PDB file of C-alpha atoms and ligand atoms in Angstrom:
ATOM      1  CA  UNK A   1    -144.769 -19.928-148.512  1.00  0.00           C
ATOM      2  CA  UNK A   2    -148.385 -18.924-147.578  1.00  0.00           C
ATOM      3  CA  UNK A   3    -147.884 -19.068-143.817  1.00  0.00           C
ATOM      4  CA  UNK A   4    -145.190 -16.993-144.678  1.00  0.00           C
ATOM      5  CA  UNK A   5    -146.676 -14.239-145.903  1.00  0.00           C
ATOM      6  CA  UNK A   6    -149.613 -14.838-143.351  1.00  0.00           C
ATOM      7  CA  UNK A   7    -146.990 -14.250-140.748  1.00  0.00           C
ATOM      8  CA  UNK A   8    -145.455 -11.650-142.710  1.00  0.00           C
ATOM      9  CA  UNK A   9    -148.517  -9.699-143.026  1.00  0.00           C
ATOM     10  CA  UNK A  10    -150.209 -10.129-139.669  1.00  0.00           C
ATOM     11  CA  UNK A  11    -150.114  -6.668-137.692  1.00  0.00           C
ATOM     12  CA  UNK A  12    -150.188  -4.843-141.048  1.00  0.00           C
ATOM     13  CA  UNK A  13    -152.320  -2.617-142.598  1.00  0.00           C
ATOM     14  CA  UNK A  14    -153.095  -4.259-146.101  1.00  0.00           C
ATOM     15  CA  UNK A  15    -155.038  -2.773-149.007  1.00  0.00           C
ATOM     16  CA  UNK A  16    -157.587  -0.517-148.724  1.00  0.00           C
ATOM     17  CA  UNK A  17    -159.202   1.728-151.842  1.00  0.00           C
ATOM     18  CA  UNK A  18    -156.775   4.380-151.483  1.00  0.00           C
ATOM     19  CA  UNK A  19    -153.771   1.967-152.010  1.00  0.00           C
ATOM     20  CA  UNK A  20    -156.164   0.718-155.055  1.00  0.00           C
ATOM     21  CA  UNK A  21    -156.506   3.842-156.231  1.00  0.00           C
ATOM     22  CA  UNK A  22    -152.709   4.355-155.809  1.00  0.00           C
ATOM     23  CA  UNK A  23    -151.926   1.318-157.758  1.00  0.00           C
ATOM     24  CA  UNK A  24    -154.284   2.489-160.427  1.00  0.00           C
ATOM     25  CA  UNK A  25    -152.620   5.848-160.491  1.00  0.00           C
ATOM     26  CA  UNK A  26    -149.049   4.068-160.917  1.00  0.00           C
ATOM     27  CA  UNK A  27    -150.197   1.972-163.772  1.00  0.00           C
ATOM     28  CA  UNK A  28    -151.652   5.397-165.403  1.00  0.00           C
ATOM     29  CA  UNK A  29    -148.691   7.148-164.655  1.00  0.00           C
ATOM     30  CA  UNK A  30    -146.519   4.571-166.214  1.00  0.00           C
ATOM     31  CA  UNK A  31    -148.446   4.471-169.364  1.00  0.00           C
ATOM     32  CA  UNK A  32    -147.902   8.369-169.665  1.00  0.00           C
ATOM     33  CA  UNK A  33    -144.107   7.356-168.997  1.00  0.00           C
ATOM     34  CA  UNK A  34    -144.241   4.855-171.956  1.00  0.00           C
ATOM     35  CA  UNK A  35    -146.032   7.556-174.466  1.00  0.00           C
ATOM     36  CA  UNK A  36    -143.372  10.289-173.827  1.00  0.00           C
ATOM     37  CA  UNK A  37    -140.167   8.339-173.190  1.00  0.00           C
ATOM     38  CA  UNK A  38    -139.307  10.330-169.729  1.00  0.00           C
ATOM     39  CA  UNK A  39    -137.374   8.963-166.844  1.00  0.00           C
ATOM     40  CA  UNK A  40    -139.411  11.310-164.757  1.00  0.00           C
ATOM     41  CA  UNK A  41    -142.402   9.824-165.511  1.00  0.00           C
ATOM     42  CA  UNK A  42    -141.182   6.378-164.815  1.00  0.00           C
ATOM     43  CA  UNK A  43    -139.600   7.945-161.231  1.00  0.00           C
ATOM     44  CA  UNK A  44    -143.084   9.559-160.400  1.00  0.00           C
ATOM     45  CA  UNK A  45    -144.817   6.231-161.121  1.00  0.00           C
ATOM     46  CA  UNK A  46    -141.939   4.215-159.252  1.00  0.00           C
ATOM     47  CA  UNK A  47    -142.387   6.465-156.236  1.00  0.00           C
ATOM     48  CA  UNK A  48    -146.092   6.237-156.181  1.00  0.00           C
ATOM     49  CA  UNK A  49    -145.914   2.391-156.476  1.00  0.00           C
ATOM     50  CA  UNK A  50    -143.573   1.970-153.358  1.00  0.00           C
ATOM     51  CA  UNK A  51    -145.461   4.654-151.659  1.00  0.00           C
ATOM     52  CA  UNK A  52    -148.731   2.680-151.890  1.00  0.00           C
ATOM     53  CA  UNK A  53    -146.588  -0.822-151.192  1.00  0.00           C
ATOM     54  CA  UNK A  54    -145.501   1.108-148.011  1.00  0.00           C
ATOM     55  CA  UNK A  55    -148.714   1.890-146.874  1.00  0.00           C
ATOM     56  CA  UNK A  56    -149.674  -1.712-147.071  1.00  0.00           C
ATOM     57  CA  UNK A  57    -146.962  -2.723-145.281  1.00  0.00           C
ATOM     58  CA  UNK A  58    -147.181  -0.134-142.520  1.00  0.00           C
ATOM     59  CA  UNK A  59    -148.330  -1.069-138.932  1.00  0.00           C
ATOM     60  CA  UNK A  60    -149.440   2.392-138.306  1.00  0.00           C
ATOM     61  CA  UNK A  61    -153.069   1.144-138.472  1.00  0.00           C
ATOM     62  CA  UNK A  62    -154.597   4.551-137.325  1.00  0.00           C
ATOM     63  CA  UNK A  63    -153.006   6.511-139.237  1.00  0.00           C
ATOM     64  CA  UNK A  64    -153.696   4.407-142.352  1.00  0.00           C
ATOM     65  CA  UNK A  65    -157.247   4.297-141.728  1.00  0.00           C
ATOM     66  CA  UNK A  66    -157.471   8.115-141.353  1.00  0.00           C
ATOM     67  CA  UNK A  67    -155.585   8.746-144.574  1.00  0.00           C
ATOM     68  CA  UNK A  68    -158.051   6.310-146.221  1.00  0.00           C
ATOM     69  CA  UNK A  69    -161.322   8.003-144.332  1.00  0.00           C
ATOM     70  CA  UNK A  70    -159.567  11.380-145.849  1.00  0.00           C
ATOM     71  CA  UNK A  71    -159.165   9.801-149.681  1.00  0.00           C
ATOM     72  CA  UNK A  72    -162.609   8.065-149.321  1.00  0.00           C
ATOM     73  CA  UNK A  73    -164.313  11.475-148.262  1.00  0.00           C
ATOM     74  CA  UNK A  74    -162.405  13.632-151.138  1.00  0.00           C
ATOM     75  CA  UNK A  75    -163.369  11.068-153.884  1.00  0.00           C
ATOM     76  CA  UNK A  76    -166.689  11.112-152.825  1.00  0.00           C
ATOM     77  CA  UNK A  77    -166.664  14.907-153.165  1.00  0.00           C
ATOM     78  CA  UNK A  78    -165.168  14.322-157.098  1.00  0.00           C
ATOM     79  CA  UNK A  79    -167.898  11.837-158.116  1.00  0.00           C
ATOM     80  CA  UNK A  80    -170.688  13.640-156.994  1.00  0.00           C
ATOM     81  CA  UNK A  81    -169.102  16.751-158.667  1.00  0.00           C
ATOM     82  CA  UNK A  82    -168.521  14.967-161.986  1.00  0.00           C
ATOM     83  CA  UNK A  83    -171.992  13.007-161.879  1.00  0.00           C
ATOM     84  CA  UNK A  84    -174.215  16.531-161.250  1.00  0.00           C
ATOM     85  CA  UNK A  85    -171.774  17.889-164.533  1.00  0.00           C
ATOM     86  CA  UNK A  86    -172.377  15.006-166.444  1.00  0.00           C
ATOM     87  CA  UNK A  87    -176.347  15.542-165.154  1.00  0.00           C
ATOM     88  CA  UNK A  88    -176.444  18.965-166.105  1.00  0.00           C
ATOM     89  CA  UNK A  89    -174.926  18.014-169.933  1.00  0.00           C
ATOM     90  CA  UNK A  90    -177.139  15.637-170.421  1.00  0.00           C
ATOM     91  CA  UNK A  91    -180.087  17.777-169.522  1.00  0.00           C
ATOM     92  CA  UNK A  92    -179.047  21.031-170.994  1.00  0.00           C
ATOM     93  CA  UNK A  93    -181.784  21.576-173.254  1.00  0.00           C
ATOM     94  CA  UNK A  94    -184.243  21.475-170.637  1.00  0.00           C
ATOM     95  CA  UNK A  95    -182.769  23.290-167.701  1.00  0.00           C
ATOM     96  CA  UNK A  96    -180.714  26.151-167.128  1.00  0.00           C
ATOM     97  CA  UNK A  97    -178.727  26.518-163.674  1.00  0.00           C
ATOM     98  CA  UNK A  98    -178.646  30.383-162.292  1.00  0.00           C
ATOM     99  CA  UNK A  99    -176.500  30.983-159.118  1.00  0.00           C
ATOM    100  CA  UNK A 100    -178.109  32.901-156.295  1.00  0.00           C
ATOM    101  CA  UNK A 101    -175.604  36.389-156.086  1.00  0.00           C
ATOM    102  CA  UNK A 102    -175.808  36.150-152.297  1.00  0.00           C
ATOM    103  CA  UNK A 103    -175.355  32.683-151.122  1.00  0.00           C
ATOM    104  CA  UNK A 104    -173.706  31.356-154.577  1.00  0.00           C
ATOM    105  CA  UNK A 105    -176.223  28.453-154.770  1.00  0.00           C
ATOM    106  CA  UNK A 106    -176.834  26.874-158.332  1.00  0.00           C
ATOM    107  CA  UNK A 107    -180.835  26.767-158.569  1.00  0.00           C
ATOM    108  CA  UNK A 108    -182.153  24.749-161.715  1.00  0.00           C
ATOM    109  CA  UNK A 109    -184.912  26.537-163.551  1.00  0.00           C
ATOM    110  CA  UNK A 110    -186.832  25.192-166.818  1.00  0.00           C
ATOM    111  CA  UNK A 111    -185.377  26.917-170.161  1.00  0.00           C
ATOM    112  CA  UNK A 112    -187.685  29.080-172.390  1.00  0.00           C
ATOM    113  CA  UNK A 113    -189.465  30.751-169.384  1.00  0.00           C
ATOM    114  CA  UNK A 114    -188.085  34.287-170.098  1.00  0.00           C
ATOM    115  CA  UNK A 115    -187.174  36.729-167.874  1.00  0.00           C
ATOM    116  CA  UNK A 116    -188.274  35.221-164.466  1.00  0.00           C
ATOM    117  CA  UNK A 117    -188.007  36.201-160.566  1.00  0.00           C
ATOM    118  CA  UNK A 118    -186.314  33.570-158.548  1.00  0.00           C
ATOM    119  CA  UNK A 119    -186.673  32.497-154.433  1.00  0.00           C
ATOM    120  CA  UNK A 120    -183.289  30.983-153.465  1.00  0.00           C
ATOM    121  CA  UNK A 121    -184.580  27.789-151.457  1.00  0.00           C
ATOM    122  CA  UNK A 122    -181.267  28.531-148.956  1.00  0.00           C
ATOM    123  CA  UNK A 123    -181.314  32.017-148.046  1.00  0.00           C
ATOM    124  CA  UNK A 124    -184.970  33.190-149.548  1.00  0.00           C
ATOM    125  CA  UNK A 125    -183.296  36.191-151.355  1.00  0.00           C
ATOM    126  CA  UNK A 126    -185.259  37.351-154.902  1.00  0.00           C
ATOM    127  CA  UNK A 127    -183.448  38.538-157.879  1.00  0.00           C
ATOM    128  CA  UNK A 128    -184.005  38.182-161.231  1.00  0.00           C
ATOM    129  CA  UNK A 129    -182.859  35.721-164.004  1.00  0.00           C
ATOM    130  CA  UNK A 130    -183.115  34.805-167.701  1.00  0.00           C
ATOM    131  CA  UNK A 131    -184.136  31.019-169.013  1.00  0.00           C
TER     132      UNK A 131
HETATM  133 ZN1  LIG B 201    -179.210  32.272-151.886  1.00  0.00          ZN
END
């Protein structure tokens, strides 16, 4: 049995972080389906599950690696964004964020300093703000 599975999976892609995320998404969507008793949501969970299974069994390795690399890139951006938002919320009493009107970069300034003139480190634009 073990040899059969080994032979069957030879040359196939297997699992990666994207398929792992898809399996987690299947469980989450299925749980939502249980809460709402919706066959459409069950069907969606099943579709995500089948898609992740097909990815794992695929023999088109370069395409699967490309999809996984794209997933890692996007999920990294999302994780960094969420981390930065959590940091901002946890330090909201100490710092305020002002956006540069020219290049839209967020600048962190200490709170309670009154009206201040800022110089953007990216574009060197000078603008006034209230901290
Ligand atoms: Zn700027």
